[in-house]
Amino acid sequence: MAENLSGQDLSGQDLRGRKLAGAILSGANLSGSNLSGENLSGADLTGANLEGANLQEIGLEHAEMRGANLSGADMRDASMFCAGLIEAKLVGTQLAGADLSRAELRHADLSRADLSQVEAGRANLDDSKLDSANLHGADFRRAKFRNADMTGANLEGADMRGAKMTGANLEGALGWRSE
């Protein structure tokens, strides 16, 4: 049975080595915690606070993180295939090299986030905020950005082939070429 840690204060703790795949962590405070390299696939992190956490190389495949606060977290090389990040807050989050393929990021705030070199094919970023985000060299083939705010984003070298951009605000975006 999955561990139920919903609402718990685990801030600042080193949680490496805990068996948290499928765990229930909804509303938990994990700010500043260290979960680098851990497997949290299928975990419920709805509304959890992971601000400033070390989540490098974490496995979050199919995890539910609706409304979670991941601002300032280090999520470099994290695997979030098919993760649910609807309405999540990822302001200034380090996501370089992460796998966001098929992730749901509708209404997410990724302002000033580093998304360089991410794999995000078929991700859904409709109505998301990506102002001043770095998407340099990212793979967003067939992703959805309808009505996304990409003001001042860096799209240099990003692969946007087949991306749905209807209504997206690309004012001041670097490297954007409409096809």
PDB file of C-alpha atoms in Angstrom:
ATOM      1  CA  MET A   1       0.000   0.000   0.000  1.00  0.00           C
ATOM      2  CA  ALA A   2       1.233   3.506  -0.861  1.00  0.00           C
ATOM      3  CA  GLU A   3       2.464   5.680   1.968  1.00  0.00           C
ATOM      4  CA  ASN A   4       0.033   8.458   2.966  1.00  0.00           C
ATOM      5  CA  LEU A   5       1.899  11.625   3.926  1.00  0.00           C
ATOM      6  CA  SER A   6      -0.763  14.127   2.889  1.00  0.00           C
ATOM      7  CA  GLY A   7      -0.529  17.428   4.725  1.00  0.00           C
ATOM      8  CA  GLN A   8       2.737  16.462   6.463  1.00  0.00           C
ATOM      9  CA  ASP A   9       5.567  18.959   7.031  1.00  0.00           C
ATOM     10  CA  LEU A  10       8.651  17.362   5.481  1.00  0.00           C
ATOM     11  CA  SER A  11      10.364  20.646   4.649  1.00  0.00           C
ATOM     12  CA  GLY A  12      14.144  20.686   4.504  1.00  0.00           C
ATOM     13  CA  GLN A  13      14.441  16.916   4.938  1.00  0.00           C
ATOM     14  CA  ASP A  14      16.628  14.488   3.023  1.00  0.00           C
ATOM     15  CA  LEU A  15      14.022  12.051   1.709  1.00  0.00           C
ATOM     16  CA  ARG A  16      16.304  10.017  -0.515  1.00  0.00           C
ATOM     17  CA  GLY A  17      15.922   6.289  -0.004  1.00  0.00           C
ATOM     18  CA  ARG A  18      12.243   6.439   0.986  1.00  0.00           C
ATOM     19  CA  LYS A  19       9.896   4.316  -1.084  1.00  0.00           C
ATOM     20  CA  LEU A  20       7.537   7.025  -2.369  1.00  0.00           C
ATOM     21  CA  ALA A  21       6.358   5.674  -5.732  1.00  0.00           C
ATOM     22  CA  GLY A  22       2.574   6.054  -5.685  1.00  0.00           C
ATOM     23  CA  ALA A  23       2.690   7.880  -2.331  1.00  0.00           C
ATOM     24  CA  ILE A  24      -0.036  10.313  -1.319  1.00  0.00           C
ATOM     25  CA  LEU A  25       1.657  13.643  -0.620  1.00  0.00           C
ATOM     26  CA  SER A  26      -1.220  16.000  -1.392  1.00  0.00           C
ATOM     27  CA  GLY A  27      -0.875  19.276   0.480  1.00  0.00           C
ATOM     28  CA  ALA A  28       2.462  18.190   1.992  1.00  0.00           C
ATOM     29  CA  ASN A  29       5.196  20.744   2.653  1.00  0.00           C
ATOM     30  CA  LEU A  30       8.338  19.477   0.924  1.00  0.00           C
ATOM     31  CA  SER A  31       9.954  22.887   0.451  1.00  0.00           C
ATOM     32  CA  GLY A  32      13.732  22.721   0.475  1.00  0.00           C
ATOM     33  CA  SER A  33      13.699  18.923   0.724  1.00  0.00           C
ATOM     34  CA  ASN A  34      16.057  16.603  -1.148  1.00  0.00           C
ATOM     35  CA  LEU A  35      14.414  13.974  -3.350  1.00  0.00           C
ATOM     36  CA  SER A  36      17.091  13.886  -6.042  1.00  0.00           C
ATOM     37  CA  GLY A  37      17.177  10.667  -8.023  1.00  0.00           C
ATOM     38  CA  GLU A  38      14.101   9.229  -6.292  1.00  0.00           C
ATOM     39  CA  ASN A  39      11.136   7.477  -7.915  1.00  0.00           C
ATOM     40  CA  LEU A  40       7.807   9.179  -7.227  1.00  0.00           C
ATOM     41  CA  SER A  41       6.047   7.826 -10.286  1.00  0.00           C
ATOM     42  CA  GLY A  42       2.297   7.791  -9.838  1.00  0.00           C
ATOM     43  CA  ALA A  43       2.517   9.868  -6.643  1.00  0.00           C
ATOM     44  CA  ASP A  44      -0.225  12.334  -5.694  1.00  0.00           C
ATOM     45  CA  LEU A  45       1.390  15.721  -5.032  1.00  0.00           C
ATOM     46  CA  THR A  46      -1.765  17.784  -5.556  1.00  0.00           C
ATOM     47  CA  GLY A  47      -1.289  21.190  -3.932  1.00  0.00           C
ATOM     48  CA  ALA A  48       2.059  20.172  -2.406  1.00  0.00           C
ATOM     49  CA  ASN A  49       4.735  22.778  -1.679  1.00  0.00           C
ATOM     50  CA  LEU A  50       8.073  21.787  -3.255  1.00  0.00           C
ATOM     51  CA  GLU A  51       9.471  25.299  -3.481  1.00  0.00           C
ATOM     52  CA  GLY A  52      13.264  25.265  -3.690  1.00  0.00           C
ATOM     53  CA  ALA A  53      13.434  21.459  -3.432  1.00  0.00           C
ATOM     54  CA  ASN A  54      16.242  19.396  -4.968  1.00  0.00           C
ATOM     55  CA  LEU A  55      14.415  17.210  -7.486  1.00  0.00           C
ATOM     56  CA  GLN A  56      17.265  16.521  -9.907  1.00  0.00           C
ATOM     57  CA  GLU A  57      16.795  13.329 -11.920  1.00  0.00           C
ATOM     58  CA  ILE A  58      13.575  12.521 -10.029  1.00  0.00           C
ATOM     59  CA  GLY A  59      11.076  10.118 -11.573  1.00  0.00           C
ATOM     60  CA  LEU A  60       7.591  11.686 -11.634  1.00  0.00           C
ATOM     61  CA  GLU A  61       6.045   9.743 -14.503  1.00  0.00           C
ATOM     62  CA  HIS A  62       2.234   9.837 -14.312  1.00  0.00           C
ATOM     63  CA  ALA A  63       2.425  11.828 -11.039  1.00  0.00           C
ATOM     64  CA  GLU A  64      -0.442  14.206 -10.215  1.00  0.00           C
ATOM     65  CA  MET A  65       0.821  17.673  -9.253  1.00  0.00           C
ATOM     66  CA  ARG A  66      -2.189  19.899  -9.892  1.00  0.00           C
ATOM     67  CA  GLY A  67      -1.677  23.247  -8.187  1.00  0.00           C
ATOM     68  CA  ALA A  68       1.687  22.232  -6.701  1.00  0.00           C
ATOM     69  CA  ASN A  69       4.276  24.931  -5.987  1.00  0.00           C
ATOM     70  CA  LEU A  70       7.586  23.940  -7.607  1.00  0.00           C
ATOM     71  CA  SER A  71       8.965  27.477  -7.852  1.00  0.00           C
ATOM     72  CA  GLY A  72      12.732  27.676  -7.642  1.00  0.00           C
ATOM     73  CA  ALA A  73      13.071  23.888  -7.509  1.00  0.00           C
ATOM     74  CA  ASP A  74      15.994  22.156  -9.207  1.00  0.00           C
ATOM     75  CA  MET A  75      14.351  19.658 -11.563  1.00  0.00           C
ATOM     76  CA  ARG A  76      17.180  19.232 -14.054  1.00  0.00           C
ATOM     77  CA  ASP A  77      16.956  15.927 -15.936  1.00  0.00           C
ATOM     78  CA  ALA A  78      13.708  14.983 -14.150  1.00  0.00           C
ATOM     79  CA  SER A  79      11.365  12.522 -15.858  1.00  0.00           C
ATOM     80  CA  MET A  80       7.761  13.762 -15.897  1.00  0.00           C
ATOM     81  CA  PHE A  81       6.296  11.781 -18.790  1.00  0.00           C
ATOM     82  CA  CYS A  82       2.488  12.140 -18.700  1.00  0.00           C
ATOM     83  CA  ALA A  83       2.649  14.088 -15.412  1.00  0.00           C
ATOM     84  CA  GLY A  84      -0.312  16.263 -14.429  1.00  0.00           C
ATOM     85  CA  LEU A  85       0.947  19.786 -13.712  1.00  0.00           C
ATOM     86  CA  ILE A  86      -2.269  21.706 -14.363  1.00  0.00           C
ATOM     87  CA  GLU A  87      -2.208  25.088 -12.561  1.00  0.00           C
ATOM     88  CA  ALA A  88       1.213  24.262 -11.087  1.00  0.00           C
ATOM     89  CA  LYS A  89       3.581  27.079 -10.151  1.00  0.00           C
ATOM     90  CA  LEU A  90       7.074  26.597 -11.628  1.00  0.00           C
ATOM     91  CA  VAL A  91       8.369  30.171 -11.510  1.00  0.00           C
ATOM     92  CA  GLY A  92      12.148  30.213 -11.958  1.00  0.00           C
ATOM     93  CA  THR A  93      12.313  26.413 -11.831  1.00  0.00           C
ATOM     94  CA  GLN A  94      15.383  24.705 -13.325  1.00  0.00           C
ATOM     95  CA  LEU A  95      14.039  22.100 -15.777  1.00  0.00           C
ATOM     96  CA  ALA A  96      16.977  21.823 -18.197  1.00  0.00           C
ATOM     97  CA  GLY A  97      17.115  18.393 -19.815  1.00  0.00           C
ATOM     98  CA  ALA A  98      13.856  17.215 -18.226  1.00  0.00           C
ATOM     99  CA  ASP A  99      11.361  14.924 -19.969  1.00  0.00           C
ATOM    100  CA  LEU A 100       7.937  16.593 -20.098  1.00  0.00           C
ATOM    101  CA  SER A 101       6.626  14.496 -22.983  1.00  0.00           C
ATOM    102  CA  ARG A 102       2.827  14.372 -22.967  1.00  0.00           C
ATOM    103  CA  ALA A 103       2.717  16.294 -19.665  1.00  0.00           C
ATOM    104  CA  GLU A 104      -0.370  18.377 -18.849  1.00  0.00           C
ATOM    105  CA  LEU A 105       0.762  21.931 -18.045  1.00  0.00           C
ATOM    106  CA  ARG A 106      -2.440  23.837 -18.792  1.00  0.00           C
ATOM    107  CA  HIS A 107      -2.669  27.097 -16.821  1.00  0.00           C
ATOM    108  CA  ALA A 108       0.793  26.447 -15.303  1.00  0.00           C
ATOM    109  CA  ASP A 109       3.087  29.370 -14.478  1.00  0.00           C
ATOM    110  CA  LEU A 110       6.558  28.734 -15.920  1.00  0.00           C
ATOM    111  CA  SER A 111       7.676  32.369 -15.885  1.00  0.00           C
ATOM    112  CA  ARG A 112      11.479  32.668 -15.953  1.00  0.00           C
ATOM    113  CA  ALA A 113      11.819  28.855 -15.878  1.00  0.00           C
ATOM    114  CA  ASP A 114      14.794  27.190 -17.571  1.00  0.00           C
ATOM    115  CA  LEU A 115      13.340  24.697 -20.064  1.00  0.00           C
ATOM    116  CA  SER A 116      16.472  24.443 -22.191  1.00  0.00           C
ATOM    117  CA  GLN A 117      16.980  21.084 -23.882  1.00  0.00           C
ATOM    118  CA  VAL A 118      13.717  19.625 -22.475  1.00  0.00           C
ATOM    119  CA  GLU A 119      11.891  16.847 -24.308  1.00  0.00           C
ATOM    120  CA  ALA A 120       8.273  17.991 -24.336  1.00  0.00           C
ATOM    121  CA  GLY A 121       6.721  16.511 -27.439  1.00  0.00           C
ATOM    122  CA  ARG A 122       2.925  16.534 -27.318  1.00  0.00           C
ATOM    123  CA  ALA A 123       2.900  18.373 -23.984  1.00  0.00           C
ATOM    124  CA  ASN A 124      -0.157  20.543 -23.352  1.00  0.00           C
ATOM    125  CA  LEU A 125       0.784  24.086 -22.319  1.00  0.00           C
ATOM    126  CA  ASP A 126      -2.490  25.753 -23.303  1.00  0.00           C
ATOM    127  CA  ASP A 127      -3.137  28.966 -21.326  1.00  0.00           C
ATOM    128  CA  SER A 128       0.233  28.648 -19.569  1.00  0.00           C
ATOM    129  CA  LYS A 129       2.608  31.481 -18.632  1.00  0.00           C
ATOM    130  CA  LEU A 130       6.079  31.195 -20.133  1.00  0.00           C
ATOM    131  CA  ASP A 131       7.113  34.839 -20.069  1.00  0.00           C
ATOM    132  CA  SER A 132      10.895  35.259 -20.058  1.00  0.00           C
ATOM    133  CA  ALA A 133      11.315  31.456 -19.965  1.00  0.00           C
ATOM    134  CA  ASN A 134      14.332  29.833 -21.602  1.00  0.00           C
ATOM    135  CA  LEU A 135      13.253  27.200 -24.153  1.00  0.00           C
ATOM    136  CA  HIS A 136      16.600  27.147 -25.972  1.00  0.00           C
ATOM    137  CA  GLY A 137      17.130  23.881 -27.859  1.00  0.00           C
ATOM    138  CA  ALA A 138      13.953  22.323 -26.437  1.00  0.00           C
ATOM    139  CA  ASP A 139      11.854  19.761 -28.304  1.00  0.00           C
ATOM    140  CA  PHE A 140       8.216  20.900 -28.347  1.00  0.00           C
ATOM    141  CA  ARG A 141       7.120  19.021 -31.463  1.00  0.00           C
ATOM    142  CA  ARG A 142       3.332  18.779 -31.645  1.00  0.00           C
ATOM    143  CA  ALA A 143       2.940  20.486 -28.254  1.00  0.00           C
ATOM    144  CA  LYS A 144       0.000  22.793 -27.536  1.00  0.00           C
ATOM    145  CA  PHE A 145       0.555  26.450 -26.629  1.00  0.00           C
ATOM    146  CA  ARG A 146      -2.899  27.880 -27.350  1.00  0.00           C
ATOM    147  CA  ASN A 147      -3.325  31.266 -25.629  1.00  0.00           C
ATOM    148  CA  ALA A 148       0.025  30.829 -23.842  1.00  0.00           C
ATOM    149  CA  ASP A 149       1.917  33.941 -22.734  1.00  0.00           C
ATOM    150  CA  MET A 150       5.422  33.555 -24.171  1.00  0.00           C
ATOM    151  CA  THR A 151       6.385  37.224 -23.935  1.00  0.00           C
ATOM    152  CA  GLY A 152      10.158  37.578 -24.060  1.00  0.00           C
ATOM    153  CA  ALA A 153      10.755  33.814 -24.084  1.00  0.00           C
ATOM    154  CA  ASN A 154      13.940  32.446 -25.644  1.00  0.00           C
ATOM    155  CA  LEU A 155      12.938  30.018 -28.421  1.00  0.00           C
ATOM    156  CA  GLU A 156      16.307  29.918 -30.165  1.00  0.00           C
ATOM    157  CA  GLY A 157      17.003  26.434 -31.477  1.00  0.00           C
ATOM    158  CA  ALA A 158      13.698  25.089 -30.130  1.00  0.00           C
ATOM    159  CA  ASP A 159      11.923  22.525 -32.300  1.00  0.00           C
ATOM    160  CA  MET A 160       8.336  23.751 -32.542  1.00  0.00           C
ATOM    161  CA  ARG A 161       7.293  21.722 -35.601  1.00  0.00           C
ATOM    162  CA  GLY A 162       3.593  20.936 -35.520  1.00  0.00           C
ATOM    163  CA  ALA A 163       3.042  22.938 -32.311  1.00  0.00           C
ATOM    164  CA  LYS A 164      -0.400  24.530 -31.887  1.00  0.00           C
ATOM    165  CA  MET A 165       0.223  28.239 -31.263  1.00  0.00           C
ATOM    166  CA  THR A 166      -3.241  29.773 -31.815  1.00  0.00           C
ATOM    167  CA  GLY A 167      -3.624  32.901 -29.698  1.00  0.00           C
ATOM    168  CA  ALA A 168      -0.154  32.607 -28.130  1.00  0.00           C
ATOM    169  CA  ASN A 169       1.513  35.904 -27.209  1.00  0.00           C
ATOM    170  CA  LEU A 170       5.041  35.816 -28.668  1.00  0.00           C
ATOM    171  CA  GLU A 171       5.820  39.513 -28.267  1.00  0.00           C
ATOM    172  CA  GLY A 172       9.562  39.969 -27.852  1.00  0.00           C
ATOM    173  CA  ALA A 173      10.236  36.230 -28.081  1.00  0.00           C
ATOM    174  CA  LEU A 174      13.744  35.457 -29.307  1.00  0.00           C
ATOM    175  CA  GLY A 175      14.195  33.072 -32.211  1.00  0.00           C
ATOM    176  CA  TRP A 176      10.500  32.778 -33.096  1.00  0.00           C
ATOM    177  CA  ARG A 177       9.768  32.315 -36.772  1.00  0.00           C
ATOM    178  CA  SER A 178       6.199  31.733 -37.859  1.00  0.00           C
ATOM    179  CA  GLU A 179       5.943  29.032 -40.501  1.00  0.00           C
TER     180      GLU A 179
END
